[in-house]
XYZ file of C-alpha atoms in Angstrom:
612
model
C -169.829 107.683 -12.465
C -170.964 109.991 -10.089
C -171.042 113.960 -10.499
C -170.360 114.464 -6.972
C -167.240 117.415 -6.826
C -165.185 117.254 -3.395
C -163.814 120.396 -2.148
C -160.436 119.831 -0.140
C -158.809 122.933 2.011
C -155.216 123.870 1.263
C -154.264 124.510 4.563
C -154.518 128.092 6.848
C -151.639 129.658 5.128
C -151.937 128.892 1.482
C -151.804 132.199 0.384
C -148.189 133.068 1.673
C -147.541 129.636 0.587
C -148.256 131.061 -3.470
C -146.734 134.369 -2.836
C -143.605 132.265 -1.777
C -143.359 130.295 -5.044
C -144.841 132.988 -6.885
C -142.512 135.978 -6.075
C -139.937 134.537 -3.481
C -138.631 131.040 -5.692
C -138.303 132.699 -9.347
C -137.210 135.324 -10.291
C -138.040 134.539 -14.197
C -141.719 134.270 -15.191
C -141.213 131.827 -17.692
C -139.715 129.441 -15.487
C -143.227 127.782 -15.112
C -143.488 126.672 -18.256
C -139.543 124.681 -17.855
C -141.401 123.593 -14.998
C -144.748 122.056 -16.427
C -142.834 120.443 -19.065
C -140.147 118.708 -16.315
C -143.046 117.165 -14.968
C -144.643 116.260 -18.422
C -141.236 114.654 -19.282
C -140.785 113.356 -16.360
C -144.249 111.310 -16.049
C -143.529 109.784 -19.864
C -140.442 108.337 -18.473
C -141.954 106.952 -15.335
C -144.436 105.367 -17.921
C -141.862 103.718 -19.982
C -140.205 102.441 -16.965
C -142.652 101.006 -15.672
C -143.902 99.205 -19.267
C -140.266 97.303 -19.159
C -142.138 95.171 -16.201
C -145.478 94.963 -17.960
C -146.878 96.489 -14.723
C -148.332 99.344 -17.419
C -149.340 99.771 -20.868
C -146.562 101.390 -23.265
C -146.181 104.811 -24.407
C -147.812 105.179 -27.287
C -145.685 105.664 -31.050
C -144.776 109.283 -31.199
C -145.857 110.075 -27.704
C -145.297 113.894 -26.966
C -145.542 116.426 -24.563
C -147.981 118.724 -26.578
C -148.443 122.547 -25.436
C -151.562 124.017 -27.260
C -152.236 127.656 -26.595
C -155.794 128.998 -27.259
C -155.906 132.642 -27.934
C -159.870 132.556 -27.841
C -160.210 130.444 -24.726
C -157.230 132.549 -23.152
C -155.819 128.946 -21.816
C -152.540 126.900 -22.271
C -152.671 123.200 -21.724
C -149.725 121.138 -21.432
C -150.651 117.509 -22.434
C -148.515 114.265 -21.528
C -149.136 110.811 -22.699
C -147.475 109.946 -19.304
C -148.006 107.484 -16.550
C -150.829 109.372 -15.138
C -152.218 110.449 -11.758
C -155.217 108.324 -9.384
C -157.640 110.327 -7.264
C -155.518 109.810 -4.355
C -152.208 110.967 -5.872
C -153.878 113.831 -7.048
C -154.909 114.876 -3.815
C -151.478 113.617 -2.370
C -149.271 114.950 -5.241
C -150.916 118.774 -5.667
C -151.513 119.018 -2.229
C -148.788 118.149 0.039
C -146.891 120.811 0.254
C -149.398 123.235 0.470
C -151.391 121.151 3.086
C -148.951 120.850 5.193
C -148.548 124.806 5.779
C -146.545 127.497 4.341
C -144.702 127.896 8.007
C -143.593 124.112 8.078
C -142.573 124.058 4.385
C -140.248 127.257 4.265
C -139.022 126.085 7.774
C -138.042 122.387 6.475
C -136.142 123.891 3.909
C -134.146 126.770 5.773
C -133.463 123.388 8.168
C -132.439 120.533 5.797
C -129.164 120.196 4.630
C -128.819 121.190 1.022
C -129.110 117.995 -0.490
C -131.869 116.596 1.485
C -134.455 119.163 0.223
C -137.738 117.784 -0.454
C -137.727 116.196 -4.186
C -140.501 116.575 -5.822
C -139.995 115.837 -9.461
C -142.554 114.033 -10.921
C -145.113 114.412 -7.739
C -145.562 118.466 -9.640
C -144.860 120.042 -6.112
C -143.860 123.495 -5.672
C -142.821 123.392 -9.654
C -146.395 122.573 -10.160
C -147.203 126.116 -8.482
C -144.905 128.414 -10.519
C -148.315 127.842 -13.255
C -150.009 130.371 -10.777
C -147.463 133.151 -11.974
C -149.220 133.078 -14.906
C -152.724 131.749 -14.372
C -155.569 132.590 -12.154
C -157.455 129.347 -12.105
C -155.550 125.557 -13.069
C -157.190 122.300 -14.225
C -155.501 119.321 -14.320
C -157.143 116.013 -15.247
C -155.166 112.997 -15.352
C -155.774 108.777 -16.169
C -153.430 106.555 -14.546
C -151.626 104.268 -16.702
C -153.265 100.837 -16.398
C -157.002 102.563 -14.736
C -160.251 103.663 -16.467
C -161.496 106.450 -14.250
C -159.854 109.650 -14.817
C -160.125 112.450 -12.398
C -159.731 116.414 -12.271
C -158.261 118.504 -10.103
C -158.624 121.927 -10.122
C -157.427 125.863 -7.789
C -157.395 129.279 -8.219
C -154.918 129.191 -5.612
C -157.080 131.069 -3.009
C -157.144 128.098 0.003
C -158.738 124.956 -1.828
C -159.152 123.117 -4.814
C -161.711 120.722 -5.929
C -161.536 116.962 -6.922
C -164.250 115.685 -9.530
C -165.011 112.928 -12.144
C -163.556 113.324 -15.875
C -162.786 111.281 -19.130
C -160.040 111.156 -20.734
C -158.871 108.893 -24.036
C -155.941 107.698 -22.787
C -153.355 107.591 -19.950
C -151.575 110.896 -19.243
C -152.099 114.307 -17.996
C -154.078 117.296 -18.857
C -152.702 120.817 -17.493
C -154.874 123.654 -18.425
C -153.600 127.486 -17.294
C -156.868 129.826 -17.498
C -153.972 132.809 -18.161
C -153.778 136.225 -17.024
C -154.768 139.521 -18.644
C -150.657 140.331 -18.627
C -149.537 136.731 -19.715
C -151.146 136.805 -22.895
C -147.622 136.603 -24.612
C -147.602 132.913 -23.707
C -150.170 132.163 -25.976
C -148.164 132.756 -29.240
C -146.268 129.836 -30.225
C -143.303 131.043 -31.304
C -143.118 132.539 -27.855
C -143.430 129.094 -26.458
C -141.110 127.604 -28.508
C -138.480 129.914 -27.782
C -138.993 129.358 -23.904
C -138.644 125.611 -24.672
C -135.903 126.040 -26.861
C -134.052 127.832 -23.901
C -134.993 125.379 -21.319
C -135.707 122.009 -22.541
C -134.375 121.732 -26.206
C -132.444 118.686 -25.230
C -135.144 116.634 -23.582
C -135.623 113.554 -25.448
C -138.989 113.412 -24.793
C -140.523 115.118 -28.103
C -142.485 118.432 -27.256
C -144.639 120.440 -29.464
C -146.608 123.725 -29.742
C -149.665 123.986 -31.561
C -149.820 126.334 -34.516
C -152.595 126.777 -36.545
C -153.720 122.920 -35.999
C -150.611 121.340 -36.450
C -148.003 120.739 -34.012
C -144.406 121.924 -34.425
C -141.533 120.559 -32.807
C -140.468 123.341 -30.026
C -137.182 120.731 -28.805
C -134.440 118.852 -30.533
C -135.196 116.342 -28.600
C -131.811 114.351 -28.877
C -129.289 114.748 -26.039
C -126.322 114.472 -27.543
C -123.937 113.796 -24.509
C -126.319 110.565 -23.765
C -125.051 109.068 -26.479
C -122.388 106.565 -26.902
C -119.576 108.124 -28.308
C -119.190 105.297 -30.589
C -122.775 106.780 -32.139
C -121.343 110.350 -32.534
C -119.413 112.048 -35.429
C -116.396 114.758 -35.323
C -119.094 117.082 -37.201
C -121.947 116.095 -34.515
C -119.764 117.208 -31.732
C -118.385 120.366 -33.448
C -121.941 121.216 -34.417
C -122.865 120.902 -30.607
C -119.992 122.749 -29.694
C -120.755 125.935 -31.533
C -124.332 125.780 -30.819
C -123.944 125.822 -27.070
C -121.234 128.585 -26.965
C -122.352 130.747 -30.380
C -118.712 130.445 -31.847
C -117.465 129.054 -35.254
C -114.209 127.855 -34.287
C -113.048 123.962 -33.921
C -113.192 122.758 -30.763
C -109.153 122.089 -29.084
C -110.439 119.161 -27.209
C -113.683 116.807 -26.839
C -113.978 115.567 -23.161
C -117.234 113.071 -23.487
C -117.566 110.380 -20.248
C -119.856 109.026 -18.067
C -118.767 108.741 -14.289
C -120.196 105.802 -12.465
C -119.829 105.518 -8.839
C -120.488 107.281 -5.801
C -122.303 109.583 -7.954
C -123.272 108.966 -11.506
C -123.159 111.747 -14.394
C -122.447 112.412 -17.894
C -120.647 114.953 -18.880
C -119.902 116.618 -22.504
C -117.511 119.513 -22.150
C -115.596 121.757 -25.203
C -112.109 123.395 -24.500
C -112.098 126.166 -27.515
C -109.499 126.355 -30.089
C -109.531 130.459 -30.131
C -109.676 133.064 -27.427
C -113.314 134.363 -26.569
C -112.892 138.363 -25.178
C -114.305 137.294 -22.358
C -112.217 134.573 -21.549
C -109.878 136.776 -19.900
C -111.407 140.157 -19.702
C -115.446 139.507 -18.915
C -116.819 137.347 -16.429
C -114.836 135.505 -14.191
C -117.507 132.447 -13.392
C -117.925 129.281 -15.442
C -120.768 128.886 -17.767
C -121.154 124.938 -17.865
C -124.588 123.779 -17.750
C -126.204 121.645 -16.050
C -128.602 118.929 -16.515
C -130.761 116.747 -14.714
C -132.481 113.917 -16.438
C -131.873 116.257 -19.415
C -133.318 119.335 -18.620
C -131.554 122.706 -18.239
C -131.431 123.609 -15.177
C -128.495 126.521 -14.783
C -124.938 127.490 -16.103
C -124.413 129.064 -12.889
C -123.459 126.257 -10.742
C -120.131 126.722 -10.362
C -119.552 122.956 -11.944
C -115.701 124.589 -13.028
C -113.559 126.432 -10.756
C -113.300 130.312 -12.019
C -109.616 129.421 -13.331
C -111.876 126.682 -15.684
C -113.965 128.964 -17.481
C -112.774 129.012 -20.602
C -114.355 125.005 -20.749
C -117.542 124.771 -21.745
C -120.605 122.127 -22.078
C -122.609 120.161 -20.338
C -122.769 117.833 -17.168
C -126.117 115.754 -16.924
C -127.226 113.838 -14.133
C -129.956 111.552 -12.627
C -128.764 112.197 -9.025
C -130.099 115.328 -7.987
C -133.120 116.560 -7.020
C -135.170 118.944 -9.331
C -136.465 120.814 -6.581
C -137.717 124.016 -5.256
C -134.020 125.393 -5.704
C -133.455 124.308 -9.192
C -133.828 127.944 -10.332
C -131.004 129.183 -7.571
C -129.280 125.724 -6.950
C -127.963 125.273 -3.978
C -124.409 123.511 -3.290
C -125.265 120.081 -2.276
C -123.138 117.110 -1.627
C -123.714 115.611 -4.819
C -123.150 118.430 -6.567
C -119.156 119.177 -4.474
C -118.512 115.908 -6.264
C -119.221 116.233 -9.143
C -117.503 119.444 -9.066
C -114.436 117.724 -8.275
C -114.801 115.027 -10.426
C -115.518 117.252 -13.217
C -112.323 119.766 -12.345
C -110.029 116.688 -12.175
C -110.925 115.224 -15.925
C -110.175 118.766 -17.539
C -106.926 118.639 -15.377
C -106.362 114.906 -16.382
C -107.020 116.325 -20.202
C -104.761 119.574 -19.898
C -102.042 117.097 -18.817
C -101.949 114.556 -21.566
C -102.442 117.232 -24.253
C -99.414 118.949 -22.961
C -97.416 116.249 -23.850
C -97.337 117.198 -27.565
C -95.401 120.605 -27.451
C -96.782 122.024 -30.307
C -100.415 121.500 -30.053
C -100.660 122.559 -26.289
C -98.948 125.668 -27.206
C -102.165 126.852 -28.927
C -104.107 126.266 -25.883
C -101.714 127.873 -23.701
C -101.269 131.135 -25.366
C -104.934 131.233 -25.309
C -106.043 130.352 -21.964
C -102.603 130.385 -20.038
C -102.900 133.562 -18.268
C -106.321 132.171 -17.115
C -105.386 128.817 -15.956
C -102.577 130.596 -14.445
C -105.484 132.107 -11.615
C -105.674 128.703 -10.215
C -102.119 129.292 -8.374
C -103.807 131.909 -6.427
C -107.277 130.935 -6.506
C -107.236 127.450 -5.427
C -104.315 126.117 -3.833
C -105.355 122.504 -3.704
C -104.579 122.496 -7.235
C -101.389 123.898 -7.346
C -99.170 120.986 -8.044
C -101.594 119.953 -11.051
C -101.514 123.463 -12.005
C -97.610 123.913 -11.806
C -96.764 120.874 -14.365
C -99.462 123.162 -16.962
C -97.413 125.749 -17.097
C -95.921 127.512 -19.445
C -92.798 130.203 -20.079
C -90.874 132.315 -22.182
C -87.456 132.004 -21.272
C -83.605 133.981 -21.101
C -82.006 130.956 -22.454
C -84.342 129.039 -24.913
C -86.787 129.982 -27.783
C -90.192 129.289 -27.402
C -92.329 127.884 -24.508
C -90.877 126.146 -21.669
C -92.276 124.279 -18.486
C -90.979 124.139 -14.933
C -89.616 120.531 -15.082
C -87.799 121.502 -18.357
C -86.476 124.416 -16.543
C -85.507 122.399 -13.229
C -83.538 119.903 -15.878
C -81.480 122.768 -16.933
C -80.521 124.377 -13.626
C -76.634 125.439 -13.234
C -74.711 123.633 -10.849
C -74.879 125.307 -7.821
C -78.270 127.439 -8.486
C -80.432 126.773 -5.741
C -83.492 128.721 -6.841
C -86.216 129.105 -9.939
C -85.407 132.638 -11.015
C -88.259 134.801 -12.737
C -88.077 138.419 -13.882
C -92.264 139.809 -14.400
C -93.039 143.162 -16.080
C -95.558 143.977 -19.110
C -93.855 143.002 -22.450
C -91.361 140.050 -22.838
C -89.341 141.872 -25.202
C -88.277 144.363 -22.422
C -88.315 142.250 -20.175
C -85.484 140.006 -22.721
C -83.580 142.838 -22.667
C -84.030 144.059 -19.358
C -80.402 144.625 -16.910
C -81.785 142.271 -14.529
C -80.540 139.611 -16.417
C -77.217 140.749 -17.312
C -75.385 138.573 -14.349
C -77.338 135.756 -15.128
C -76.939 135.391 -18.262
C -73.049 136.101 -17.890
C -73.276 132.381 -15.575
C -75.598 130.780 -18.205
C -78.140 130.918 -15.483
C -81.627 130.886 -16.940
C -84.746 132.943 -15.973
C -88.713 132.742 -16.623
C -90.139 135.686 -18.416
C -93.280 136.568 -17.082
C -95.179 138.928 -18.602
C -99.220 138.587 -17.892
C -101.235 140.565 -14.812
C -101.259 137.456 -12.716
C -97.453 136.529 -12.878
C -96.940 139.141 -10.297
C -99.481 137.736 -8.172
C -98.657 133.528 -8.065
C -95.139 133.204 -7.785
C -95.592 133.837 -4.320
C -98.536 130.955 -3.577
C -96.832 128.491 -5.380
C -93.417 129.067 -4.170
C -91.730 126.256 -4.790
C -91.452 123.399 -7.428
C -89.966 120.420 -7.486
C -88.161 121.670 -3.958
C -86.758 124.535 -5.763
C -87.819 127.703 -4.372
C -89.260 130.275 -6.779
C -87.595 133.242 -6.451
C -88.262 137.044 -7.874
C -84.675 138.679 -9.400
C -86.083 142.207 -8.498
C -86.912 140.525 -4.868
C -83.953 141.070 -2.436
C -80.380 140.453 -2.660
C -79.941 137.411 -5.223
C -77.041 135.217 -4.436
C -75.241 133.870 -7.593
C -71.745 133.189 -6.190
C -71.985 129.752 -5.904
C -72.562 129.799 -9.911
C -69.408 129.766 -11.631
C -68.716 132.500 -14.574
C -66.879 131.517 -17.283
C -63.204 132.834 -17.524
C -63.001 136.093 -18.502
C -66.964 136.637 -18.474
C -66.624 139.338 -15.476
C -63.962 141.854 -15.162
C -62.317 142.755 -11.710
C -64.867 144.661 -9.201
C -63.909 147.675 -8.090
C -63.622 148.494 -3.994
C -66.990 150.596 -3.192
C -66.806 150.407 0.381
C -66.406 153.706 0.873
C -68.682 154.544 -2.017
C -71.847 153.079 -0.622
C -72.474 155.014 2.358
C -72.195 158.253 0.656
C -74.819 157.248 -1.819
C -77.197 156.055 1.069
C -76.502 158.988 2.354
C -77.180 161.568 -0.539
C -80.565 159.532 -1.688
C -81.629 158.802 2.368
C -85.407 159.192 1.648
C -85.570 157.833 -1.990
C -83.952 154.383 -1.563
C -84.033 151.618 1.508
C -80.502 150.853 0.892
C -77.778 151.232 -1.587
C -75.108 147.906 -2.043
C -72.926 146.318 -4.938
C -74.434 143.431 -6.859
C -73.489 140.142 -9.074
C -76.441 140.259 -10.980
C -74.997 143.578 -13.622
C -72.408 143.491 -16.168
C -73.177 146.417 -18.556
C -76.016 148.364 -16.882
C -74.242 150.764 -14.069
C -77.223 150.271 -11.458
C -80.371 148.422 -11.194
C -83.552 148.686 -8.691
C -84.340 145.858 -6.095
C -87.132 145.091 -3.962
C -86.839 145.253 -0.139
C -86.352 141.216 1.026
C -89.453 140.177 1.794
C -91.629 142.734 0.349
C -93.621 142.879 -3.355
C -91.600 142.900 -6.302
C -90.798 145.159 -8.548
C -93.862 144.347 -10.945
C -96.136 144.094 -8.145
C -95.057 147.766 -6.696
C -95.784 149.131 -10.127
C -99.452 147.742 -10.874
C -100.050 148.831 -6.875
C -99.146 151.981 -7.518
C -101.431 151.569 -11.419
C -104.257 150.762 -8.729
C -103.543 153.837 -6.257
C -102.363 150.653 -3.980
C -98.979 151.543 -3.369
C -98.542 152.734 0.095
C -96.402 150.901 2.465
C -94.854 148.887 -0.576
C -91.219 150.474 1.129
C -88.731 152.000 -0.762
C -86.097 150.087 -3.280
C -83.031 148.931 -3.225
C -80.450 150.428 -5.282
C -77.633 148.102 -6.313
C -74.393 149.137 -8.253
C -72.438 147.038 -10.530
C -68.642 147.563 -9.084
C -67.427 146.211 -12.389
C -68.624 149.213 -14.600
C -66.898 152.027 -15.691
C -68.981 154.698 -14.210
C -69.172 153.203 -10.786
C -65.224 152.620 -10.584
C -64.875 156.480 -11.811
C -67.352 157.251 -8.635
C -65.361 154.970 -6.450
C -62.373 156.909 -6.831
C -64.055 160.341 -6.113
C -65.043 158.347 -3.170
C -63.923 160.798 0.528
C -65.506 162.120 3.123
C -65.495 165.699 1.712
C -66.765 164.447 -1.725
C -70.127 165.406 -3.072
C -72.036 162.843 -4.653
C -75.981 164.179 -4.487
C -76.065 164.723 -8.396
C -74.274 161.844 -9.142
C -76.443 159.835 -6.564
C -79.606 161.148 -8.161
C -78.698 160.294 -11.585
C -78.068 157.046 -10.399
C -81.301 156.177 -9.304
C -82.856 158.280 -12.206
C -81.121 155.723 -14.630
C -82.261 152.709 -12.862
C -85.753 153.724 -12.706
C -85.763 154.567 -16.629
C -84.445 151.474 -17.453
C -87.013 149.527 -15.621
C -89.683 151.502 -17.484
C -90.445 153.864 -14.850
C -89.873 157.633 -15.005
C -87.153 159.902 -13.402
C -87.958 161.315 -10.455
C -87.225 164.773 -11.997
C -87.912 164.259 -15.870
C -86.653 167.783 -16.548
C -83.736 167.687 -14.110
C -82.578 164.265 -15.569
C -82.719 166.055 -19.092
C -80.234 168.954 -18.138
C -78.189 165.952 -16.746
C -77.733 164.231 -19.435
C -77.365 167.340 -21.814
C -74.740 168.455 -19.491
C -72.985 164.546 -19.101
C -73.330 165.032 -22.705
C -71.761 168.559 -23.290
C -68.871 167.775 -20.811
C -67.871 164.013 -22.857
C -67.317 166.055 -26.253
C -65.404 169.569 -24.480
């Protein structure tokens, strides 16, 4: 075999082409290891592919990817039993994109659409490069599956590399990083193992790290979700479950499928049976990995909608690229469906689980107030989203859905009524609901952040418009009382005006309302305006300008307003009477008086004059 060594140029621009992989493409250092080893994998498969047509000689028993660091040496090799690399694909395969110029390269990938970028699994590419993060001079000798000769190629990364005669055993590949002074850490195994573990620990390729002569095993090397499901236990998956998301909890539900079609994945995805912190108070993105042909590539694709999070797992598949973006993945076309594919199984799940009352329960008061975002957040969804929902209610104990509510309705109520503030206790108690409970007319209890937020987006279900009682003038006359429920209402014609009058810049308007029976006066929101509960976490925010001022209505049937009504001419005074008015609406909607110390002498005074 001839000695003869062949020296081939990179191209002109070779050295912005490195500093472009090197420091542009990863931001992690270690990511050249994750991907060394995709390629290592990668090249067994290939191998055993190819030995199902007898085109190749089979992967030997036991065949690993082996990564031996050598402390004295200063190199790490990463060794494949793989199906190899010729003299030509050598040359082809570590040189193309560099050959063809840094210039062209970045340009056809600002250009191409995001899922036409160049693949380059298994042909090393710009993955290949990341090893110059860490090493100053590469070797890589390689014997094609079903060949003799065996070839090495070899760069410093400075403009060329050099192509020369080798031996080697048996098929595979041969990577040897000469390492830097500062990479020295990635010549302690346990090091290595932990960046494997990280990356690759479900490969089912074996992989090893030497140790003292021996190799370890750095992977698992089972993927569980490739399994059939028929092959997997209740303890296998709950084991999985808690190793991917660090709980000890059961999970609620086990989604395990493999989508065939216009694009093929498998996906193994956990909804929790308790409440992670962060669920509803951390991060906002979903953490679902995912895999291609195995390997971790990133939990920050976005594979769940942000109303999803609380899912977690895995979705592996064979059709996309592992590319030059498989560090920062880019949203491809692939990618959007399995996104969608992916969102509509959970929502598929979420539905037949809420079937059994009792069991979805758990999951809602865990993950309601979350799922509840997807109102707002993604309005494509909202009809899914709507039949997921759950309520406390005015007229029933427990939870209670929309359609259950619509089945209910009064004859003659034309609207979904909801009442939102910050505790449903209050809010069960609250005088907002005096009328309607006095017509058996039932209202939603809302009680998280976000209920003052959807009602709005959603708007309507089942044609029945959603409707706010704090939210303008609410209609209930065409709702029969019961006999005797209401007493007579007193005339406050002439009342009204001198109340506007007296609280002019305090309150948008003052009027008599249906919806009191024991409460004197209650606060409104201005038609078309926020709600009540909305006002109040705008002003929480320092939000609250322009929110206009209330409403303040008066229950003609009460005693206090039918003692006002007959004080009622156009010489009367009402401006204390009018400001205690609006002072008692506001404390019973949990705000404070507009005067705390004022509305104290009041109501000493009120209370003075009832026992003289």
């Amino acid at each position: 075999m001839s000695e003869t060594v062949e020296r081939h140029e990179f191209g002109a621009e070779v050295g912005r082409l490195l500093d472009l992989v090197v420091h542009a493409l990863y931001s992690d250092r270690e990511i050249f290891l994750r991907e060394l080893v995709a390629n290592a994998a990668d090249a067994v498969d290939r191998r055993r592919f190819e030995a199902l047509t007898g085109g190749v000689p089979a992967v030997p028993e036991g065949g690993a990817v082996r990564v031996v660091p050598d402390k004295e040496g200063r190199t790490l090799t990463i060794s494949d039993p793989g199906v190899g690399m010729t003299k030509a694909e050598l040359a082809t395969n570590l040189g193309t994109i560099a050959r063809s110029g840094t210039r062209a390269f970045t340009q056809s990938l600002a250009e191409a659409p995001a899922g036409d970028r160049p693949s380059l699994i298994g042909q090393f590419g710009v993955g290949f490069y990341s090893a110059f993060m860490v090493a100053d001079r590469v070797e890589v000798t390689s014997r094609k599956a079903g060949a003799e000769e065996a070839w090495t190629w070899a760069s410093e990364g400075r403009g060329d590399f050099t192509l020369s005669p080798a031996t080697r055993a048996e098929p595979g590949t041969d990577i040897v990083l000469h390492l830097k002074e500062d990479a020295a850490d990635y010549l302690e195994p346990f090091r290595l193992k932990a960046v494997i573990r990280k990356w690759a620990d479900h490969i089912t390729i074996p992989i090893t790290v030497a140790r003292e002569g021996k190799d370890e095993p750095a992977n698992e090397g089972t993927a569980l979700w490739r399994k059939p499901k028929s092959e997997i236990t209740a303890e296998s998956y709950t084991e999985f479950y808690r190793h991917l998301g660090h709980v000890f909890d059961e999970p609620w539900a086990t989604l395990h499928w493999t989508a065939e079609g216009t694009v093929d994945f498998t996906a193994l995805l956990f909804i929790p049976g308790m409440k992670p912190f962060e669920a509803v108070e951390g991060e906002r993105e979903s953490r679902v990995r995912l895999h291609v042909r195995r390997m971790f590539i990133t939990d920050e694709a976005g594979l769940l909608p942000n109303w999803l999070r609380f899912v977690h797992g895995v979705v592996d598949t064979e059709d996309l690229p592992l590319n030059v973006s498989r560090e920062m993945l880019q949203a491809t076309p692939i990618l959007a469906r399995i996104r969608r594919a992916v969102t509509n199984r959970v929502i598929s799940e979420l539905k037949a689980r809420a079937k059994e009352a009792e069991d979805y329960a758990k999951f809602w008061e865990n993950f309601g107030p979350v799922l509840k975002e997807g109102l707002f957040d993604s309005p494509e969804h909202s009809k899914d989203i709507a039949q997921l929902l759950r309520f406390r209610s005015s007229a029933v104990e427990g939870w209670t859905s929309l359609a259950d509510y619509v089945s209910r309705m009064k004859e003659g109520q034309e609207a979904i009524y909801v009442l939102a503030g910050d505790a449903p206790e209050a809010l069960a108690n609250s005088p907002q609901l005096e009328g309607f409970r006095a017509r058996g007319v039932e209202v939603l209890l809302l009680s998280d952040q976000i209920d003052a937020f959807w009602p709005e987006r959603l708007d309507r279900f089942e044609e029945k418009p959603i409707r706010s009682v704090t939210q303008g003038a609410v209609d209930l006359s065409k709702v029969a009382a019961p006999e005797g429920a209401l007493e007579e209402a007193a005339d406050v014609s002439r009342l009204l005006p001198l109340l506007k009058d007296a609280l002019k810049d305090q309150v948008s308007e003052v009027r008599a309302t249906e919806r009191l029976v024991g409460s004197p006066v209650v606060l409104a929101a201005a038609e078309g305006g926020p709600d009540l509960q909305m006002q109040r976490l705008l002003n929480r925010a320092g939000r609250g300008l322009g929110a206009g001022l209330p409403v303040l209505e008066i229950n003609p049937r009460h005693s206090l307003v039918r003692a006002l009504a007959a004080k009622a001419t156009g010489e009367a005074s009402l401006a204390d009477a009018a400001g205690l008015l609006l002072d008692l609406a506001r404390v019973q909607d949990g705000d404070a008086p507009r005067d705390p110390g004022a509305f104290a002498r009041r109501v000493a005074d009120a209370f003075a004059a009832s026992l003289g």
